[in-house]
XYZ file of C-alpha atoms in Angstrom:
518
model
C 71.196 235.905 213.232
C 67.930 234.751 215.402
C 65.309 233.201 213.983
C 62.735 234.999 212.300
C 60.513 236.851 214.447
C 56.336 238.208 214.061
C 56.415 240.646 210.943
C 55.983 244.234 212.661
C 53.552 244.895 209.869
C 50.023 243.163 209.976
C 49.744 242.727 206.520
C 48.996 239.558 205.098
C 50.841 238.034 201.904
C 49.370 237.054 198.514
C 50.885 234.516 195.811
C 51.760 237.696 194.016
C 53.540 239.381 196.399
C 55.244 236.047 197.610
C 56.418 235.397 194.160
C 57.774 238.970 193.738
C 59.172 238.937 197.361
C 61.175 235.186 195.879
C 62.274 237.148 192.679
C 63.963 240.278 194.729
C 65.765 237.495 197.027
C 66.975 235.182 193.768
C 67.981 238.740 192.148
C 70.272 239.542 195.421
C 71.695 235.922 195.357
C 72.371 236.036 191.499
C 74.193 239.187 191.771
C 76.127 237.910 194.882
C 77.397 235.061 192.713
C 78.312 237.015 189.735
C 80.482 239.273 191.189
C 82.769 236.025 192.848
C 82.475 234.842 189.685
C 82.414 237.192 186.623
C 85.350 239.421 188.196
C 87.955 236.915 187.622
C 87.645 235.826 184.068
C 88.505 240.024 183.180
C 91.111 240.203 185.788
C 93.952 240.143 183.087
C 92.040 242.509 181.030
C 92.066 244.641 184.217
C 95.892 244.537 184.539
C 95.713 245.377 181.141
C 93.603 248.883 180.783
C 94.170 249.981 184.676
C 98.129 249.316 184.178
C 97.042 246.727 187.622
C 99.968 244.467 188.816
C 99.913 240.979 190.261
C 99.228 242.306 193.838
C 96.044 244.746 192.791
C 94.577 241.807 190.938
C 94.645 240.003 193.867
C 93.102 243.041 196.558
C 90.057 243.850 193.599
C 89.398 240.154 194.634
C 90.325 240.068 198.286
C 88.915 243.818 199.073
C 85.357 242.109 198.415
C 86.016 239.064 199.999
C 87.322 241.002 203.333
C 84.398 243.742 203.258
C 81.724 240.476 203.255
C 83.640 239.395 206.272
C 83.961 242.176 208.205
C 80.331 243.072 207.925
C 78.649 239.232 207.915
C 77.235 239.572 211.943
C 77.448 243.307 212.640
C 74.854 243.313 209.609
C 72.766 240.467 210.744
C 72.351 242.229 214.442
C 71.158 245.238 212.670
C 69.253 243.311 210.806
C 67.327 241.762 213.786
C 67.010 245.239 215.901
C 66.067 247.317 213.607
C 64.513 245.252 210.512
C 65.689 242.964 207.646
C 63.759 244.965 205.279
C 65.049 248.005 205.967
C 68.595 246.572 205.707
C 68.221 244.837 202.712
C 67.443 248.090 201.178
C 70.005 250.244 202.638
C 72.460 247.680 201.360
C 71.422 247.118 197.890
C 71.762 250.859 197.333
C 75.465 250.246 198.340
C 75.912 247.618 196.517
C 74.053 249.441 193.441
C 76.165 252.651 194.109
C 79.251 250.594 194.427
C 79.163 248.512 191.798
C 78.061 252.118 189.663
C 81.588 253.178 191.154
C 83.409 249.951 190.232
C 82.603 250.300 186.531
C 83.726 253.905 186.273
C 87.170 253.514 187.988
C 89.862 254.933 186.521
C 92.721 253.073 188.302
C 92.667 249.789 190.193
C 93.276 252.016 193.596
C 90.106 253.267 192.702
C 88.281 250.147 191.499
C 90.319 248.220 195.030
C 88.230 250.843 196.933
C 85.139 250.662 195.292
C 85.213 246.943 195.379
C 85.449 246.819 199.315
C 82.395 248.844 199.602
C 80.646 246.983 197.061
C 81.269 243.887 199.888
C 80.133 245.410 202.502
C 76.513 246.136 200.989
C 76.989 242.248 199.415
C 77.906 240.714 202.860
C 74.784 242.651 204.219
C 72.595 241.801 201.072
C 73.433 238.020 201.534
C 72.557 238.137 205.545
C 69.487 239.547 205.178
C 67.845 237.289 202.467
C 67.422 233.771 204.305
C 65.542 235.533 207.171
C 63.104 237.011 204.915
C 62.559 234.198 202.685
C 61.943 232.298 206.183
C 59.544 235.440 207.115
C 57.807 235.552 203.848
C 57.865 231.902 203.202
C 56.285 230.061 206.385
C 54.278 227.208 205.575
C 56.914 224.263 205.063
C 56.072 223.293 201.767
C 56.397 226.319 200.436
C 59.484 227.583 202.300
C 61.132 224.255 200.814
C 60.357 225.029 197.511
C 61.405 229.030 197.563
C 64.584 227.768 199.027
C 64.975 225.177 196.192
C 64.697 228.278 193.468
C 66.968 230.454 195.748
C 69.551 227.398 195.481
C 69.449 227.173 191.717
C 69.198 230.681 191.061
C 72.244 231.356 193.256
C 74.091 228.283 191.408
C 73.588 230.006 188.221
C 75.407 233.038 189.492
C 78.399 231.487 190.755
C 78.813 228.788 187.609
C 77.828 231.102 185.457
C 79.876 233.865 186.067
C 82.835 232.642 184.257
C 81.151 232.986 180.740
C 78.774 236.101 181.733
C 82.093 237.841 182.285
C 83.725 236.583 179.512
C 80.789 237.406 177.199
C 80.889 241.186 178.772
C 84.014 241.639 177.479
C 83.603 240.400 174.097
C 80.754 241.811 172.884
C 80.895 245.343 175.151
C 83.291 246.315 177.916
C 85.028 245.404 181.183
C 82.847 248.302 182.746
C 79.618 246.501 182.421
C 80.465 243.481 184.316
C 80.158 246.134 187.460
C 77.468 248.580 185.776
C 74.970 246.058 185.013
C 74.399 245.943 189.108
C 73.622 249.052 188.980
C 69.848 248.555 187.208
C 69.351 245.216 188.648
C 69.946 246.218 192.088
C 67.102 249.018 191.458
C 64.956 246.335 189.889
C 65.565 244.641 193.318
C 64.623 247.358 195.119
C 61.220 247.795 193.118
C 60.512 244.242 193.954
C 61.407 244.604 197.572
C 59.366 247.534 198.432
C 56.226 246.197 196.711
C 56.379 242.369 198.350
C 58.595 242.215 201.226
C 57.326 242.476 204.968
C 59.410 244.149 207.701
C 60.606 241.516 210.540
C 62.839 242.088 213.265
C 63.748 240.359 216.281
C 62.517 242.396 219.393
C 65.418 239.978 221.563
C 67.850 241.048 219.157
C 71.265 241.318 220.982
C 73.409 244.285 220.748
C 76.345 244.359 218.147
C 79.828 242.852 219.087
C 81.773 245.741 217.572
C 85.029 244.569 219.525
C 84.412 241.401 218.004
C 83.902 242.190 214.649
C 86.747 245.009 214.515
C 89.470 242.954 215.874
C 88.197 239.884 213.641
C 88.936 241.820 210.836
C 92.119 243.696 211.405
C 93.317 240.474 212.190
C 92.574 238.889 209.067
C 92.711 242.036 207.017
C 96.786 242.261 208.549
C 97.344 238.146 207.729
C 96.521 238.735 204.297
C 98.523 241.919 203.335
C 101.385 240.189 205.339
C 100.929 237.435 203.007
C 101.173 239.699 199.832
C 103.397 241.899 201.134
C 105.638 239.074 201.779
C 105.230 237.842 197.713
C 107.258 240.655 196.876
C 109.588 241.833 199.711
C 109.958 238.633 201.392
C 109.040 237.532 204.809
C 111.701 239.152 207.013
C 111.464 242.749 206.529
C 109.966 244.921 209.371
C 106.767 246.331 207.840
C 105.951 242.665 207.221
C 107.180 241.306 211.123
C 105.176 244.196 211.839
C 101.864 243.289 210.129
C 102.050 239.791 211.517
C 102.395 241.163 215.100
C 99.340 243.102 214.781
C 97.470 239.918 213.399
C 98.440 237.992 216.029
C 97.309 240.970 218.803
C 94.439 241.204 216.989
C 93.708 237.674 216.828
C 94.545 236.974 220.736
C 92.097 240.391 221.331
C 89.487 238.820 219.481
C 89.470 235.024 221.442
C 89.551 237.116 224.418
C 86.855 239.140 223.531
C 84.274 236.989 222.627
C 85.300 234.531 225.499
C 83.850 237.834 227.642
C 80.828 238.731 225.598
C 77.466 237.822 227.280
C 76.423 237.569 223.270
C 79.467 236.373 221.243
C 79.461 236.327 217.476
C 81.570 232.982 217.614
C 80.682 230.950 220.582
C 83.601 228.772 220.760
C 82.035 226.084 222.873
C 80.600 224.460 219.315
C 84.366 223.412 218.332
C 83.796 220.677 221.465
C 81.268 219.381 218.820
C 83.298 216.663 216.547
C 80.263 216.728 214.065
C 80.540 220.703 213.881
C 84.207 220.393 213.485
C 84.241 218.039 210.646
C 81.829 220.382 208.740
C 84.330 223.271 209.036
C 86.956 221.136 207.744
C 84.741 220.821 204.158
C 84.089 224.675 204.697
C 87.723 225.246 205.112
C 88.841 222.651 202.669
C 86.288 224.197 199.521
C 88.157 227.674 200.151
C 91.297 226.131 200.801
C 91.420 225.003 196.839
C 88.827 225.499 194.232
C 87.353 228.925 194.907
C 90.445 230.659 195.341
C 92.251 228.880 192.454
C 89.097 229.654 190.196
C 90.603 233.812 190.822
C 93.853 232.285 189.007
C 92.240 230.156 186.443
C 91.829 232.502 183.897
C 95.461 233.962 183.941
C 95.848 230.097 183.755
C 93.715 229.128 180.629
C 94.834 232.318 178.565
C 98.732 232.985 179.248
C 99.498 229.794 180.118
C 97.944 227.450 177.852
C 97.437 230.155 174.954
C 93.402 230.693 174.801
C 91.263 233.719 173.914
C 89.037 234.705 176.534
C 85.655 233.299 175.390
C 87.278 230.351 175.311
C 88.781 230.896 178.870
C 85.397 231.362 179.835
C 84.444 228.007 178.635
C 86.858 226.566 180.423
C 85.843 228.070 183.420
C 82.094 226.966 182.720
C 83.923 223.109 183.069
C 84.904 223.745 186.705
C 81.876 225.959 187.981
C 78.989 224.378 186.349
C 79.154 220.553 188.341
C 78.901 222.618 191.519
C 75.310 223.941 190.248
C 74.177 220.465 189.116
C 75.381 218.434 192.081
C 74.051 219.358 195.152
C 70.185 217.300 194.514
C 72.683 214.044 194.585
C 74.590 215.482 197.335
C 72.018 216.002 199.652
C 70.352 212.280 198.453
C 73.530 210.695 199.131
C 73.788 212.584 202.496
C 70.707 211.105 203.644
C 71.313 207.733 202.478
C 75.629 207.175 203.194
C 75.623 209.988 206.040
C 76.697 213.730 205.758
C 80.169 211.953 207.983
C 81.049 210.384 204.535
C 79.774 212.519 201.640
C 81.917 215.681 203.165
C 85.420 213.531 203.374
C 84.780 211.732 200.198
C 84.020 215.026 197.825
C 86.919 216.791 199.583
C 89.100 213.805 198.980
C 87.692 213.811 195.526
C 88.813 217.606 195.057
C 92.523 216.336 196.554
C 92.501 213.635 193.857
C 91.549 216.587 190.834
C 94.053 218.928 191.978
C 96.707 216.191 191.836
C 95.618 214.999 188.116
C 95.498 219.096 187.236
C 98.795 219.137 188.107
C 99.908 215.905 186.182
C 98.119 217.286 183.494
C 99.702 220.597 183.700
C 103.255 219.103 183.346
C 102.386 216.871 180.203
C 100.946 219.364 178.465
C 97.872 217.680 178.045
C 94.671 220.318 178.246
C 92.045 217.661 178.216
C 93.617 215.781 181.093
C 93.584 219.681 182.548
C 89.736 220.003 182.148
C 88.850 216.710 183.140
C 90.372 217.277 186.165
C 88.122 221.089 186.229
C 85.222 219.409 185.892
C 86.049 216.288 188.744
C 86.838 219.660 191.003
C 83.315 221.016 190.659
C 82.113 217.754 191.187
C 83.649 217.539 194.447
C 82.918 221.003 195.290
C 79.416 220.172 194.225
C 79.052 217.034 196.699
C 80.851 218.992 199.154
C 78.789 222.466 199.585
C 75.192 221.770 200.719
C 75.705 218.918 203.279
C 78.420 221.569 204.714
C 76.295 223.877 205.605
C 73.046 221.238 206.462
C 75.715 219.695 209.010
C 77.222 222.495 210.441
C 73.939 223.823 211.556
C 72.400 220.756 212.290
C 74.646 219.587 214.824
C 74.003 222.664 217.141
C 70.815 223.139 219.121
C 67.978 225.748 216.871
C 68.581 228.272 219.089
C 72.836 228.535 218.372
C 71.677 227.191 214.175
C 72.089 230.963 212.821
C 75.148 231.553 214.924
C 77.085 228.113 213.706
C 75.758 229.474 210.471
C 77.553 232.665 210.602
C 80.697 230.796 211.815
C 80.681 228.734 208.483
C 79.906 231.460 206.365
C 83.208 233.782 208.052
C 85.212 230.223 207.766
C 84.168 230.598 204.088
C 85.218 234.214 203.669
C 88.429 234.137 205.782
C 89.783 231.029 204.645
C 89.083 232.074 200.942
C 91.041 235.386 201.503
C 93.722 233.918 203.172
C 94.351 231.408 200.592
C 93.901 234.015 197.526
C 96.937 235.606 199.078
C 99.000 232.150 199.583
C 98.303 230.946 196.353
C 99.510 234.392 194.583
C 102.962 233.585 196.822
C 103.411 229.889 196.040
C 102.441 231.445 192.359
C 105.410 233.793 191.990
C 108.012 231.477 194.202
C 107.233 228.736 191.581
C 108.024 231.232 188.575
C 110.585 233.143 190.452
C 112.206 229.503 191.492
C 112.346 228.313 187.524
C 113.213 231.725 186.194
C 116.485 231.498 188.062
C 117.059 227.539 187.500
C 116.936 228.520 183.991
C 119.915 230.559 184.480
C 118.213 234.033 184.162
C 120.812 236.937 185.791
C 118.901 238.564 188.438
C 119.184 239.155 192.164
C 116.478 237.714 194.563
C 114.732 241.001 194.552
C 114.689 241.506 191.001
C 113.612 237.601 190.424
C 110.498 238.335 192.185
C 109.612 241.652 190.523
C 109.305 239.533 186.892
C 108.062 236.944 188.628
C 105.096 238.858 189.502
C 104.587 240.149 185.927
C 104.776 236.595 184.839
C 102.157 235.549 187.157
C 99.824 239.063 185.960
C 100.308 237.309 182.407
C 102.890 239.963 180.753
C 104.760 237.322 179.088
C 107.248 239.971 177.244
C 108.345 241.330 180.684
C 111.864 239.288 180.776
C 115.143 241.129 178.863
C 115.508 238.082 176.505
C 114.385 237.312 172.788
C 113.780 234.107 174.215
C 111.649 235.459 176.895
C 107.586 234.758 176.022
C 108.601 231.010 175.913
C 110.653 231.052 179.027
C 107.865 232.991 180.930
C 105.510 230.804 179.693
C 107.536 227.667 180.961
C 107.967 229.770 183.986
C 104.084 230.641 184.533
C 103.287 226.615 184.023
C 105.549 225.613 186.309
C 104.338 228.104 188.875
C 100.942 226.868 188.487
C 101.853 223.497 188.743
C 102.895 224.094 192.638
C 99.675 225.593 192.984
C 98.103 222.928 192.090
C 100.096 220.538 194.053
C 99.260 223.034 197.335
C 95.716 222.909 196.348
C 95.057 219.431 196.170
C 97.849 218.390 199.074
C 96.032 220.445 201.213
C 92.587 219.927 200.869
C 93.606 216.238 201.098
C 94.926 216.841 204.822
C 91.484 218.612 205.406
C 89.726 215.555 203.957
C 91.580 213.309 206.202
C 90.933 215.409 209.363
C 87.305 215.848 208.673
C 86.995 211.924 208.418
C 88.699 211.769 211.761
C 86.318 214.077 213.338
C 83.621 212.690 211.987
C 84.800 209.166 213.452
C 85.019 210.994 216.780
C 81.754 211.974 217.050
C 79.836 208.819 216.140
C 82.472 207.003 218.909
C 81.209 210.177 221.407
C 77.578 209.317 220.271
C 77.951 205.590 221.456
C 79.661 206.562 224.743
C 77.357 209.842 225.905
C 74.004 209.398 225.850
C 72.341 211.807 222.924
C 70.688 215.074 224.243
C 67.951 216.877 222.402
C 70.743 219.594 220.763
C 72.999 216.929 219.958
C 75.753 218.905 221.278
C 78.109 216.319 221.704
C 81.962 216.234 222.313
């Protein structure tokens, strides 16, 4: 998105109307956050009523995910052409009808749908908000501080979550964790229409539709290849198929925005070694702890035996760090350098996952929620200087479009790797299933293994068989955690060697005003 641009109303601003216009943003941000977060806490409660399997649990998370994708720039060009006001409030009725759909689903095809249009009016929602609080909000000071409350507010959502869900279900339903949108989003839209002023950018550029649709077919193809692949393996036709038409897409996609006069992704900013070693903390957060907070729960209460409140609780340990760290983050940015705080909490996430895992095979649940909380703690020192790098090493005029890059590097990398850890998931239970000498074929080995993994620990023909499954599910998540926490520890490494690349470019080129810099 373009900067902010004159409000096309003449109407001036009061505190009132400021602090009302801050309240409908915050509102849109908590509600953002709770649905990453609440959903997955009632996931196996979900499987549970709505008769859901492994793979639906994992599309009522990824449908959301992919909608906020696919929409992300096509909604922040509408935004600037035709007004962030107006958009705001066309998509907070979506998300306020969708989420009034999501609660009164009947079957998780239903609740899969209603999800993906709940993203799409949350990918919009989200867009829309940091232009207007920069609209509304103009005087520095003030801007600073509205974004400060946005921040925490927003935190709250996403650490939250966990318990809010878990709460939900105890004392009421699984329905209101998606109904209770439905009356906030029209308290949002009461706030909006009495405080917010219209902006738009008359220079806005027109929408990259062959962009944005080929983006997302290609991911949307990658990831039901992925699960697809869980079940029926990798080598069966509608699968070869899928990844074909990712890969088209994909090569489509470079091609197209190499063309545009007004790409969504200008690829010239990956010649930037600061940029780059941003997206490697972008990549590496999604990579590991978001999408292996969607497993957690399955985790805390079929694995390791707990309730749900207290699932929730446990969840609170890994999501709560990553709302009280970013002040020190950002202090230790300034002071150590954004080139060292980014490898160091990614490399402290690598370290977590590894001592989850150790935990995980001793047995030992404190050594399990240690390890949460030094996760969120990474995450924590991770997040902010992300995105403050990522835009800051790009000249103002290309800031919101690095922005949108890191926000779709969020989105795709988190959907991707919801899919890949639901397939190392089942392989790991499917693998110890048949080393414990269970008679099944391959095909049939994967099946329970799935069940396993959705928490139905009575699924396997043996008297024996909540124990085994149990074993089974532990060991499973146990190579999760190992992929987590190898992986992010690659991405820690390669975002310390980009960083090192661009501070040796910065003492061989002299420094231009946009520090662009190879």
């Amino acid at each position: 998105m373009t900067p902010p641009s004159t409000p096309s109303t003449s109407s001036t601003t009061t505190p009132r109307r400021d602090a009302a216009a801050l309240a409908a943003v915050c509102l849109v941000a908590l509600m953002f956050g709770l649905e990453i977060s609440s959903v997955p806490v009632i996931l196996p409660e979900l499987e549970r009523v709505l008769h859901a399997d492994f793979q639906d649990a994992q599309w009522i998370m990824n449908a959301y995910t992919l909608a906020c994708t696919s929409v992300l720039m096509a909604a922040g060009t509408l935004a600037d052409r035709y007004g962030r006001r107006r958009v705001l409030v066309a998509s907070l009725w979506l998300f306020g009808l969708a989420s009034l759909a999501c609660g009164l689903a009947t079957s998780a095809p239903l609740l899969i749908a209603a999800r993906f249009v709940q993203g799409v009016g949350a990918g919009a929602m989200m867009i829309c908000q940091f232009a207007i609080l920069s609209q509304q909000f103009r005087e520095p000071a003030a801007r600073s501080r509205a974004f400060a409350v946005w921040g925490v507010v927003a935190g709250i959502g996403l650490g939250f979550g966990p318990l809010v869900g878990a709460a939900i279900v105890a004392l009421a339903d699984w329905r209101w964790v998606f109904l209770v949108h439905a009356p906030l989003a029209l308290l949002t839209l009461g706030l909006v229409h009495a405080s917010v002023q219209e902006s738009r950018d008359p220079d806005a550029h027109r929408l990259d539709v062959a962009g944005m649709l080929t983006l997302t077919l290609a991911v949307f193809a990658l990831v039901y290849f992925i699960t697809l692949g869980t079940v029926q393996g990798f080598g069966n036709r509608a699968g070869l198929a899928l990844l074909a038409g990712a890969l088209a897409c994909l090569a489509l996609f470079v091609a197209a925005e190499r063309r545009s006069a007004h790409p969504m992704f200008d690829f010239s900013v990956f010649r930037i070694h600061r940029f780059n070693g941003a997206m490697m903390g972008s990549v590496g957060m999604n990579f590991s702890f978001w999408p292996f907070m969607i497993y957690l729960p399955i985790y805390f209460q079929s694995a390791l035996g707990h309730d749900l409140m207290h699932a929730g609780w446990a969840l609170l340990a890994y999501t709560l760090p990553t709302l009280l760290m970013p002040p020190l983050a950002e202090r230790l940015a300034l002071r150590h350098g954004a080139e060292r705080v980014i490898p160091g909490g990614l490399g402290l996430m690598a370290a977590a996952f590894l001592l989850m895992a150790a935990g995980n095979a001793r047995g030992s649940d404190a050594v399990v929620i240690a390890a949460c909380l030094a996760a969120g703690i990474g995450l924590g020192l991770t997040n902010s200087p992300v995105t403050n790098t990522s835009t800051g090493a790009v000249s103002a005029a290309r800031a919101g479009m690095a922005s949108g890059i890191d926000f779709s590097a969020r989105l795709i990398t988190l959907a991707l790797n919801i899919a890949l850890m639901g397939f190392v998931l089942v392989s790991g239970i499917a693998g110890h299933l048949g080393e414990a000498g269970l008679h099944a074929d391959a095909g049939e080995l994967l099946q329970l293994a799935q069940g396993v993994a959705a928490g139905k620990l009575d699924i396997l023909p043996d008297a024996a068989a909540p124990a085994l499954a149990q074993a089974a599910l532990r060991q499973g998540f146990g190579d999760v955690m190992l992929y987590a926490g190898i992986g992010v520890g690659l991405l820690a490494l390669a975002s310390r060697a980009f960083f090192r690349r661009g501070r040796r470019s910065v003492g061989l080129v002299p420094v231009r005003a946009d520090a662009d810099l190879g």
